[in-house]
Short mmCIF file of C-alpha atoms in Angstrom, two decimals:
data_model
loop_
_atom_site.label_atom_id
_atom_site.label_comp_id
_atom_site.label_asym_id
_atom_site.label_seq_id
_atom_site.Cartn_x
_atom_site.Cartn_y
_atom_site.Cartn_z
CA MET B 1 -0.03 0.10 0.02
CA PRO B 2 1.56 3.35 -1.11
CA GLY B 3 2.67 5.77 1.84
CA ARG B 4 0.47 8.96 2.13
CA PHE B 5 3.05 11.47 0.70
CA GLU B 6 3.44 9.34 -2.46
CA VAL B 7 2.79 11.34 -5.51
CA THR B 8 2.37 8.31 -7.84
CA THR B 9 0.69 4.82 -7.08
CA ALA B 10 0.90 1.51 -9.22
CA GLU B 11 -2.25 0.04 -10.39
CA ALA B 12 -3.05 -3.34 -11.95
CA VAL B 13 -4.49 -2.80 -15.49
CA ASP B 14 -5.09 -5.35 -18.42
CA ASP B 15 -2.94 -3.91 -21.24
CA GLY B 16 -2.27 -7.04 -23.09
CA TRP B 17 0.70 -8.30 -21.25
CA LEU B 18 -1.12 -11.08 -19.30
CA GLN B 19 -0.45 -14.20 -21.42
CA ASP B 20 -0.94 -16.56 -18.36
CA ALA B 21 -1.39 -16.04 -14.61
CA SER B 22 2.02 -13.99 -14.71
CA GLU B 23 2.48 -10.18 -15.02
CA GLU B 24 6.21 -11.00 -15.09
CA PHE B 25 6.85 -8.31 -17.92
CA ALA B 26 3.98 -5.76 -17.31
CA ALA B 27 4.99 -2.17 -16.38
CA PRO B 28 3.01 -0.38 -13.41
CA ARG B 29 0.60 1.86 -14.86
CA LEU B 30 1.42 5.69 -14.18
CA ARG B 31 -1.15 7.89 -12.81
CA THR B 32 -2.68 9.59 -15.84
CA GLN B 33 -4.36 13.04 -15.99
CA VAL B 34 -6.91 13.31 -18.79
CA ARG B 35 -7.73 17.01 -19.82
CA ALA B 36 -10.74 17.64 -21.95
CA GLU B 37 -9.77 19.71 -24.99
CA THR B 38 -12.35 21.47 -27.46
CA ALA B 39 -10.53 21.28 -30.63
CA ARG B 40 -10.97 23.91 -33.24
CA SER B 41 -10.20 21.61 -36.18
CA ILE B 42 -9.76 17.84 -36.63
CA ILE B 43 -8.49 17.03 -39.99
CA SER B 44 -4.67 17.71 -40.05
CA ARG B 45 -3.25 18.01 -43.85
CA ASN B 46 0.29 16.47 -44.73
CA ARG B 47 2.61 17.69 -47.37
CA SER B 48 5.44 15.29 -46.62
CA PRO B 49 6.16 13.01 -49.70
CA ASP B 50 7.75 10.18 -47.71
CA VAL B 51 4.52 9.07 -45.91
CA GLY B 52 1.58 7.64 -47.48
CA PHE B 53 -1.30 9.92 -46.54
CA ASN B 54 -2.39 13.43 -47.11
CA GLN B 55 -5.01 13.57 -44.17
CA SER B 56 -4.90 12.59 -40.58
CA VAL B 57 -6.90 12.68 -37.52
CA ASN B 58 -5.69 12.62 -33.83
CA PRO B 59 -8.33 12.29 -31.22
CA TYR B 60 -5.47 12.44 -28.39
CA ARG B 61 -2.38 14.67 -27.59
CA GLY B 62 0.13 12.72 -25.69
CA CYS B 63 0.16 8.79 -25.18
CA GLU B 64 0.04 6.36 -22.25
CA HIS B 65 2.12 3.94 -24.06
CA GLY B 66 5.57 5.53 -22.72
CA CYS B 67 7.47 4.53 -26.11
CA SER B 68 11.04 5.84 -25.25
CA TYR B 69 11.53 6.68 -28.94
CA CYS B 70 8.51 8.29 -29.89
CA PHE B 71 8.84 11.08 -32.43
CA ALA B 72 5.65 12.77 -31.24
CA ARG B 73 7.02 13.45 -27.84
CA PRO B 74 8.13 17.12 -28.70
CA THR B 75 4.54 18.29 -29.43
CA HIS B 76 4.01 18.43 -25.60
CA ALA B 77 6.54 21.13 -25.67
CA TYR B 78 4.16 23.31 -27.50
CA LEU B 79 1.91 23.25 -24.46
CA ASN B 80 4.51 24.16 -22.04
CA LEU B 81 4.84 20.47 -20.84
CA SER B 82 7.49 17.99 -20.69
CA PRO B 83 8.13 15.74 -23.54
CA GLY B 84 9.25 13.19 -20.98
CA LEU B 85 6.91 12.14 -18.30
CA ASP B 86 4.09 14.70 -18.94
CA PHE B 87 3.78 13.31 -22.61
CA GLU B 88 2.97 9.78 -21.01
CA THR B 89 0.76 11.08 -18.18
CA LYS B 90 -0.96 14.38 -19.25
CA ILE B 91 -3.17 13.30 -21.84
CA PHE B 92 -5.53 15.80 -23.75
CA ALA B 93 -8.57 14.20 -25.03
CA LYS B 94 -10.40 15.99 -28.03
CA THR B 95 -13.75 15.28 -26.68
CA ASN B 96 -15.64 17.16 -29.76
CA ALA B 97 -13.46 15.13 -32.42
CA ALA B 98 -16.53 13.23 -33.88
CA GLU B 99 -18.55 16.41 -34.24
CA LEU B 100 -15.81 18.33 -35.78
CA LEU B 101 -15.14 15.60 -38.27
CA ARG B 102 -18.77 15.46 -39.08
CA GLN B 103 -18.76 19.25 -39.62
CA GLU B 104 -15.41 19.27 -41.88
CA LEU B 105 -16.84 16.26 -44.06
CA ALA B 106 -19.95 18.23 -44.60
CA ARG B 107 -18.19 21.34 -46.01
CA PRO B 108 -19.16 22.41 -49.49
CA GLY B 109 -16.34 21.13 -51.99
CA TYR B 110 -14.73 18.74 -49.63
CA VAL B 111 -12.98 15.87 -51.53
CA PRO B 112 -12.58 12.56 -50.01
CA GLN B 113 -9.15 11.44 -49.41
CA PRO B 114 -8.09 8.49 -47.13
CA ILE B 115 -7.55 9.74 -43.58
CA ALA B 116 -4.97 8.06 -41.56
CA LEU B 117 -6.45 7.91 -38.05
CA GLY B 118 -3.93 8.05 -34.98
CA ILE B 119 -0.69 9.24 -36.13
CA ASN B 120 1.12 11.36 -33.79
CA THR B 121 -0.11 9.41 -30.89
CA ASP B 122 -1.82 6.01 -30.91
CA ALA B 123 -5.84 6.19 -31.27
CA TYR B 124 -5.92 2.97 -29.16
CA GLN B 125 -3.92 4.09 -26.16
CA PRO B 126 -5.27 2.69 -22.92
CA ILE B 127 -7.56 5.82 -22.11
CA GLU B 128 -9.56 4.87 -25.46
CA ARG B 129 -10.97 1.80 -23.43
CA THR B 130 -12.83 4.55 -21.24
CA LEU B 131 -13.44 7.37 -23.60
CA GLY B 132 -14.18 5.66 -26.89
CA LEU B 133 -13.17 8.88 -29.05
CA THR B 134 -11.81 6.55 -31.67
CA ARG B 135 -14.74 4.72 -31.95
CA GLN B 136 -16.88 7.79 -32.30
CA LEU B 137 -14.73 8.88 -35.12
CA ILE B 138 -14.98 5.41 -36.89
CA GLU B 139 -18.86 5.53 -36.50
CA VAL B 140 -18.66 8.97 -38.35
CA MET B 141 -16.46 7.23 -41.02
CA ALA B 142 -19.01 4.50 -41.39
CA GLN B 143 -21.96 6.77 -41.53
CA THR B 144 -20.17 8.71 -44.32
CA ARG B 145 -18.72 5.78 -46.14
CA HIS B 146 -15.28 7.64 -45.83
CA PRO B 147 -12.13 5.55 -46.25
CA PHE B 148 -9.46 5.64 -43.66
CA SER B 149 -6.65 3.75 -42.27
CA LEU B 150 -5.24 2.67 -38.71
CA ILE B 151 -1.90 2.04 -37.25
CA THR B 152 -1.77 1.04 -33.65
CA LYS B 153 0.34 -1.13 -31.31
CA ASN B 154 -2.46 -1.91 -28.89
CA ALA B 155 -4.84 -4.93 -29.14
CA LEU B 156 -7.75 -2.71 -28.01
CA VAL B 157 -8.45 -2.36 -31.70
CA GLU B 158 -10.19 -5.82 -31.45
CA ARG B 159 -13.00 -4.08 -29.65
CA ASP B 160 -14.03 -2.45 -33.16
CA ILE B 161 -14.15 -5.43 -35.30
CA ASP B 162 -17.94 -5.06 -35.65
CA LEU B 163 -17.56 -1.52 -37.07
CA LEU B 164 -14.34 -2.24 -39.19
CA ALA B 165 -15.47 -5.55 -40.84
CA PRO B 166 -18.43 -4.29 -42.66
CA LEU B 167 -16.29 -1.28 -43.76
CA ALA B 168 -13.48 -3.48 -45.07
CA ALA B 169 -15.97 -5.34 -47.13
CA GLN B 170 -16.63 -2.03 -48.98
CA GLN B 171 -12.74 -1.34 -49.12
CA LEU B 172 -12.86 1.64 -46.82
CA VAL B 173 -10.53 0.60 -44.03
CA SER B 174 -7.08 -1.16 -43.53
CA VAL B 175 -5.32 -1.50 -40.45
CA HIS B 176 -1.55 -1.70 -39.57
CA PHE B 177 0.01 -2.91 -36.50
CA SER B 178 3.48 -1.48 -35.37
CA VAL B 179 5.68 -4.23 -33.98
CA THR B 180 8.97 -3.30 -32.69
CA SER B 181 10.17 -6.75 -31.33
CA LEU B 182 9.02 -10.21 -30.78
CA ASP B 183 10.96 -10.20 -27.43
CA PRO B 184 8.56 -9.44 -24.31
CA HIS B 185 11.54 -8.29 -22.21
CA LEU B 186 12.82 -5.78 -24.79
CA SER B 187 9.28 -4.69 -25.75
CA ALA B 188 8.40 -3.94 -22.27
CA ARG B 189 11.59 -1.55 -21.80
CA LEU B 190 11.05 -0.02 -25.07
CA GLU B 191 7.28 0.54 -25.04
CA PRO B 192 6.10 -0.28 -21.21
CA ARG B 193 2.48 0.30 -21.58
CA ALA B 194 1.77 -0.74 -25.04
CA SER B 195 0.23 -4.25 -25.79
CA ALA B 196 2.71 -7.09 -25.67
CA PRO B 197 4.10 -8.42 -28.79
CA HIS B 198 1.95 -11.62 -28.68
CA ALA B 199 -1.23 -9.70 -28.25
CA ARG B 200 -0.46 -7.35 -31.26
CA LEU B 201 -0.01 -10.47 -33.34
CA ARG B 202 -3.34 -12.02 -31.86
CA ALA B 203 -5.34 -8.94 -32.85
CA MET B 204 -3.82 -8.97 -36.26
CA ARG B 205 -4.89 -12.52 -36.69
CA ARG B 206 -8.35 -11.90 -35.37
CA LEU B 207 -8.88 -8.61 -37.74
CA SER B 208 -7.49 -10.62 -40.79
CA GLN B 209 -9.84 -13.72 -40.04
CA ALA B 210 -12.76 -10.87 -39.90
CA GLY B 211 -11.78 -9.93 -43.47
CA ILE B 212 -10.03 -6.81 -42.48
CA PRO B 213 -6.88 -6.08 -44.40
CA VAL B 214 -3.94 -5.83 -41.94
CA GLY B 215 -0.32 -4.84 -42.32
CA VAL B 216 2.74 -4.57 -40.32
CA MET B 217 5.25 -1.93 -39.67
CA VAL B 218 8.50 -2.79 -38.10
CA ALA B 219 8.99 0.61 -36.43
CA PRO B 220 11.29 1.72 -35.16
CA VAL B 221 14.35 -0.09 -36.31
CA ILE B 222 17.10 0.55 -33.78
CA PRO B 223 20.55 -0.37 -34.78
CA TRP B 224 22.01 -2.96 -32.72
CA ILE B 225 18.89 -3.24 -30.44
CA ASN B 226 16.29 -4.71 -32.47
CA ASP B 227 17.56 -4.59 -36.08
CA ALA B 228 18.45 -8.20 -35.79
CA GLU B 229 14.54 -9.28 -35.70
CA LEU B 230 13.40 -7.60 -38.90
CA GLU B 231 12.97 -10.94 -40.75
CA ALA B 232 11.57 -12.51 -37.69
CA VAL B 233 8.95 -9.82 -37.13
CA LEU B 234 7.93 -10.05 -40.67
CA GLU B 235 7.60 -13.77 -40.65
CA ALA B 236 5.50 -13.75 -37.50
CA ALA B 237 3.12 -10.96 -38.97
CA ARG B 238 2.79 -13.08 -42.12
CA ASP B 239 1.70 -16.18 -40.53
CA ALA B 240 -0.75 -13.66 -38.47
CA GLY B 241 -2.39 -12.53 -41.76
CA ALA B 242 -0.36 -9.37 -42.56
CA ALA B 243 -0.44 -8.73 -46.24
CA THR B 244 1.55 -5.45 -46.47
CA ALA B 245 4.72 -4.54 -44.59
CA GLY B 246 6.90 -1.60 -44.02
CA TYR B 247 9.63 -0.26 -41.87
CA VAL B 248 10.88 2.90 -40.47
CA LEU B 249 14.43 3.73 -38.98
CA LEU B 250 14.50 5.10 -35.53
CA ARG B 251 14.12 9.02 -35.72
CA LEU B 252 15.10 11.33 -32.72
CA PRO B 253 13.86 14.83 -33.39
CA HIS B 254 14.37 17.52 -30.81
CA GLU B 255 13.77 16.50 -27.25
CA VAL B 256 13.63 12.78 -28.22
CA ALA B 257 17.48 12.26 -28.84
CA PRO B 258 18.34 13.08 -24.99
CA LEU B 259 15.50 11.09 -23.78
CA PHE B 260 16.45 8.10 -25.89
CA ARG B 261 20.07 8.46 -24.86
CA ASP B 262 19.04 8.35 -21.16
CA TRP B 263 17.08 5.00 -21.89
CA LEU B 264 20.22 3.40 -23.59
CA GLN B 265 22.21 4.33 -20.55
CA ALA B 266 19.71 2.78 -18.33
CA HIS B 267 19.02 -0.52 -20.45
CA HIS B 268 22.02 -0.87 -22.57
CA PRO B 269 24.81 1.00 -21.23
CA GLN B 270 27.71 -1.12 -22.72
CA ARG B 271 26.21 -0.63 -26.45
CA ALA B 272 25.09 2.82 -26.09
CA ALA B 273 27.85 4.51 -27.56
CA HIS B 274 27.85 1.98 -30.54
CA VAL B 275 24.02 2.62 -30.99
CA MET B 276 24.47 6.22 -31.08
CA SER B 277 27.66 6.15 -33.29
CA THR B 278 25.58 4.21 -35.85
CA ILE B 279 22.60 6.47 -35.75
CA ASN B 280 24.93 9.49 -36.32
CA GLN B 281 26.35 7.75 -39.39
CA LEU B 282 22.93 7.27 -40.69
CA ARG B 283 21.90 10.86 -40.02
CA GLY B 284 24.92 12.83 -41.48
CA GLY B 285 26.98 13.03 -38.38
CA LYS B 286 23.86 14.27 -36.27
CA ASP B 287 21.37 12.58 -34.02
CA TYR B 288 18.60 13.37 -36.61
CA ASP B 289 18.03 14.81 -40.27
CA ALA B 290 14.66 15.71 -41.06
CA ALA B 291 15.26 15.83 -44.85
CA PHE B 292 12.35 14.14 -46.81
CA GLY B 293 13.32 11.11 -48.64
CA SER B 294 15.97 9.91 -45.88
CA ARG B 295 14.43 10.81 -42.53
CA MET B 296 12.52 7.46 -42.69
CA ARG B 297 15.31 5.40 -43.99
CA GLY B 298 18.74 7.03 -43.26
CA LYS B 299 21.78 7.18 -45.54
CA GLY B 300 24.86 5.07 -45.96
CA VAL B 301 26.01 1.50 -45.89
CA TYR B 302 23.83 0.33 -42.90
CA ALA B 303 20.67 1.95 -44.31
CA ASP B 304 21.48 0.15 -47.62
CA LEU B 305 21.95 -3.17 -46.17
CA LEU B 306 18.66 -2.75 -43.99
CA SER B 307 16.81 -1.73 -47.10
CA ARG B 308 18.00 -4.81 -48.99
CA ARG B 309 17.09 -7.18 -46.13
CA PHE B 310 13.57 -5.72 -46.10
CA ALA B 311 13.16 -6.24 -49.75
CA LEU B 312 14.48 -9.96 -49.63
CA ALA B 313 12.33 -10.77 -46.81
CA SER B 314 9.32 -9.06 -48.21
CA LYS B 315 9.88 -10.86 -51.51
CA ARG B 316 10.13 -14.40 -49.92
CA LEU B 317 7.22 -13.83 -47.68
CA GLY B 318 4.95 -12.44 -50.55
CA PHE B 319 4.45 -9.04 -49.44
CA ALA B 320 3.53 -6.21 -51.81
CA ALA B 321 6.97 -4.87 -53.40
CA SER B 322 6.00 -1.25 -52.86
CA ARG B 323 3.40 0.77 -51.15
CA SER B 324 1.75 1.61 -54.74
CA GLN B 325 0.79 -1.89 -54.77
CA TRP B 326 -1.05 -2.00 -51.46
CA PRO B 327 -4.81 -2.48 -51.88
CA ALA B 328 -6.32 0.97 -52.52
CA LEU B 329 -9.21 2.33 -50.61
CA ASP B 330 -12.28 3.41 -52.35
CA CYS B 331 -13.10 7.08 -52.10
CA SER B 332 -16.07 6.70 -54.50
CA ARG B 333 -18.49 5.60 -51.99
CA PHE B 334 -18.46 8.77 -49.90
CA VAL B 335 -21.74 10.25 -48.88
CA PRO B 336 -21.34 13.74 -47.20
CA PRO B 337 -23.17 14.12 -43.95
CA PRO B 338 -26.03 16.86 -43.84
CA PRO B 339 -24.69 20.30 -43.02
CA PRO B 340 -25.26 21.23 -39.41
CA ARG B 341 -28.37 23.27 -38.93
CA LYS B 342 -27.88 26.86 -38.04
CA PRO B 343 -29.68 27.99 -34.76
CA SER B 344 -33.06 29.72 -35.32
CA PRO B 345 -33.54 32.96 -33.54
CA GLN B 346 -36.89 31.74 -32.51
CA GLY B 347 -35.46 28.58 -30.92
CA GLU B 348 -36.91 25.20 -31.24
CA LEU B 349 -40.58 24.52 -31.17
CA PHE B 350 -40.58 20.90 -31.31
#
């Protein structure tokens, strides 16, 4: 039992790590503060040529998963909060997300393009189990037949199979799982409150069996930490029903770099210098290079070798050779929602 003056307490939570009666690998849940946010807009437009979407929607700011490498951590600095612990424990929930999405889809002249749901932070992070904002957004997509994709590292996505399966039958949705490692010890250290690797593969299999197109993203690939698992992750995902695959090299923008260096010193002190030396070689001598075209893959001998390994494994396992060969989502079914009624100065009579 915690003392009276403790500022944090540990609570048991089912986050997908419980494979049997043991919670050997599960991390204690930090006390999360959720703040309601009334957003002004919900669809973000993307101009980056090296990601596969032009529009995205994020129902949350901050993420409880606590991934040490998360590229989105610096966004909390815009809120005068720490990209470290605050990012994991002070979550902003856009409680009007579904209402805003419906309004934006109803705008005259809106041209449907697939929306990526949950990019900066995971749309299925643990707080979604309580708030259900992601499910509300999916319900709007279903009502308007708007195409969208999901990427997550949480098995909670299984909850919404009842919505996703009918949409998949109309080519309106695809789901991608981010899998960093198959080793539960390593995964527990890298992403302490995300679902365990076996839980993600289980969810992948269940969605695939329900007719929902699923894919895998090996992300991030970290030199000398999880890079040796590239082929094994791809094989496990293929066995679980994944039809598409990709990978992303570790990205360390802004405050993420010192946070990740601290993580290396805490968990892999003997190889920390070697890891960062390789990352610097991949990034032109820096911790990070944001240049389009190379920020996801890096440059140099190591990057070329990783690319060839991925290509050979993908070909052997039957994955699509490039993103352009992934199944396309159907934008022709879109039905705009009715525009919101303007309030009458006489009020409502009925």
